[in-house]
Amino acid sequence: MATTHNLGFPRIGAKRELKFALESYWKGQSSQAELQRAGAELRARHWRNQAGLDLAPVGDFAFYDQVLDMSFTLGNLPARVSGFHGDALDNYFRVARGRSAAGAGDHAACCGGVAAGEMTKWFDTNYHYIVPEFEAGTQFTLDAARLLAQLAEAQAQGVAAKPVIIGPLTYLALGKAKDGADKLSLLPRLLPAYAQLLAALGAAGAQWVQIDEPILVTELDATWQDAFRTAYQHLNTGAVKLLLATYFGPLRDNLPLVAALPVQGVHLDAINARDEVEALIAASPAERVISLGVVNGRNIWKTDLGAALDWLEPVAKRLGARLWLAPSCSLLHVPVDLESEHKLDAEIRSWLAFAVQKLGEIRILAAALAQGRDTVAPELAANRAAIASRHASTRVNNPAVKAAVAAITPELGRRQSPFAVRAAKQAAVLNLPLYPTTTIGSFPQTKEIRLARSAFKAGNIDEAAYTLAMQAEIEHSVREQEALGLDVLVHGEAERNDMVEYFGEQLDGYVFSQAGWVQSYGSRCVKPPILFGDISRPKAMTVAWISYAASLTDKPMKGMLTGPVTILNWSFVRDDQPRALTCYQLALAIREEVQDLEKAGVGIIQIDEAALREGLPLRKSQWQDYLDWAVESFRITANGVKDGTQIHTHMCYSEFNDIIAAIANMDADVITIETSRSDMELLDVFDDFNYPNQIGPGVYDIHSPNIPSEAHIVALMQQAAKRIPSERLWVNPDCGLKTRQWSEVIPALTNLVSAARALRAAA
Ligand code: GLN
Ligand code: ZN
């Protein structure tokens, strides 16, 4: 009989209760006791949600981030917070976000504010963790209080508890050695803390501990592989049984390593590594538990239970009680409960499973394996019907879209002429000065804009009134840009709530949940749109707004679109076809918009690919394949225009040294990128790589309220001009301005324009 369990549950709450409890505490509007109570209530509710599983996770709850929790458990706090007088939770928030609660908790008068810990993406998900900080001298001292308290809490509620911790190698790998120290040199000091932790958990009654080592799905060199052997020898103390959890991909060349580690159980992501199940079983000792992640923990689709049983039944027969069943990874990455959705289209809703429903699937699978499919016949029949309905739905399958993708030829992605020819024609049409100035698209999303949008959505104003309100905002931003003296204007994106949702809402093949929140970091959540079917564009999406903006001015107006790769990477996408195919469908739809803009006389079109880098696979060996279709998708979108039409793209990051060739291959006439925080050092890549087209290195850090001075901008651009000829440089902020206030934007852009003038005068 298979044991059922879960690797982690979303902690934010079906109604984002944790978010609101945290934000109220941070604002000083509620007490720490109230925050603790909210946390305890969520944990209790989530254990109830997981009732019926044989083992439920404990320690997956975090007030901010599970990696930061691990840092506190290991006593690894940055030196800058060591002088703090307050209590541990307030210190925890100081590391997480630079400050704790306003008022009592912040200790502003005595120990002051501190720099927040760096945040980065958790593997290839959209969850961000707080990066552990190391130095050569870092010491670790166990503080198991939080974990032990939560274990006791679970036990008191009758939960069969399995504590979850991040393993030592993943913990080291995710951190940053501030002084360049070799992180593995810390392992001998780290392991005793882990051994003590396991001993403490065992003494408190935990039988199994889940130890997460997702770096095992990435490429590891021999030193790291060795470190795994050393570490797990050391942790094999008999205090508890260890379930080594790997997820987000196959093990590949780490499989023999994993199989040989002295652990009592291994969890494999059987969604992404089905083909490794047999090899893992064959290479494992005869008594080892094999936990299979058979329900996708990363997406929102129902599992095809019949198909899962087809391959699981023989495996279960052989493994017997050694088989455990779980979702592929923690459910942190999916919304909590489909029951919260009241407005979703009923047919599409029947195809979905959120966290609670996914655990139900695990229970059905386990029952079918234990007592035969007959015992869950109604559940299996309902599942079969849902899968069949999705499969056959004419809303999913649009033959015209499939045919259009099949008909894609390389010509579709090619400009008519090489860059040099295009650049000359564009220069003749646009007649821009040296160091042209522009912005990235959005202007401040003011309270008035948000009010008009929610009034329209609630039906309190009609479409005509809404259009007038947005046109007024567009006109305002055009007048401001003219007054500032910018060279290439934008309409300001007032009508867009979100750069992906705006397009998703107008494309066929998308639906939107009401409460499908997924934690992005701390108290922040995103609600990814659901791409369920073949993508098509019923009608133009942006032309009316951009044309209206263009009609207000004689200056060039840049049209603004979100690119296919970014739309793909920021959505829940279908699992019934390769991502590449979905991306090509998006590319064809956005290409139509590009061509409609061109027909409407828009001579400059920007296609944002903010999330291109995010889609990179975890293993470098797979990067090229991704980059090939991602870049081709962009090219299909962008390159059907005339030579004289100028294509821009924008990327929200600066680490592209390792993908610079792919970016050049997109062949955009102009790219704007984020560089302002690094004093242009990031442009060093251009010393070795001759980037052929035009580029706007961001010179105004829009993530900060600070106003960059003219001198600062000039200095940054001079740095840039050492690497890229000035005829190919643009002057612009490093991202959109929607999160800023007009009172910040005006002085910053004033300095940006005057810096460009100074640069021209000096040229
Ligand atoms: N055009 C978008 C904006 O200006 C780009 C946002 C982004 O890159 N994230 O807001
Ligand atoms: Zn950006």
Coordinates of C-alpha atoms and ligand atoms in Angstrom, one line a residue, residues 439-443 493 496 499 560-562 570 606 608-610 650-652 734-738, ligand 1:
T439 CA 11.3 55.8 -22.1
I440 CA 10.4 52.1 -21.7
G441 CA 6.6 52.5 -22.0
S442 CA 4.6 53.0 -18.9
F443 CA 4.1 56.3 -17.0
E493 CA 0.2 52.3 -20.9
R496 CA -2.9 48.3 -19.0
M499 CA 1.7 43.8 -19.3
M560 CA 4.2 49.1 -27.1
L561 CA 3.6 45.3 -27.0
T562 CA 4.5 42.4 -24.8
W570 CA 4.3 34.6 -17.0
Q606 CA 8.7 48.0 -29.0
D608 CA 9.0 43.8 -24.5
E609 CA 10.7 40.5 -23.6
A610 CA 11.2 41.2 -19.9
H650 CA 13.3 45.7 -23.8
M651 CA 14.8 43.4 -21.2
C652 CA 14.5 43.9 -17.4
D734 CA 16.1 51.0 -17.2
C735 CA 12.4 49.9 -17.0
G736 CA 8.9 51.3 -17.2
L737 CA 7.8 54.1 -14.8
K738 CA 4.4 52.8 -13.7
Ligands
GLN1 N1 6.7 48.4 -21.3 C1 6.6 48.0 -20.0 C2 6.6 49.1 -19.0 O1 7.1 50.2 -19.4 C3 7.8 47.1 -19.6 C4 7.8 46.6 -18.2 C5 8.8 45.6 -17.9 O2 9.8 45.5 -18.6 N2 8.6 44.8 -16.9 O3 6.0 49.1 -17.9

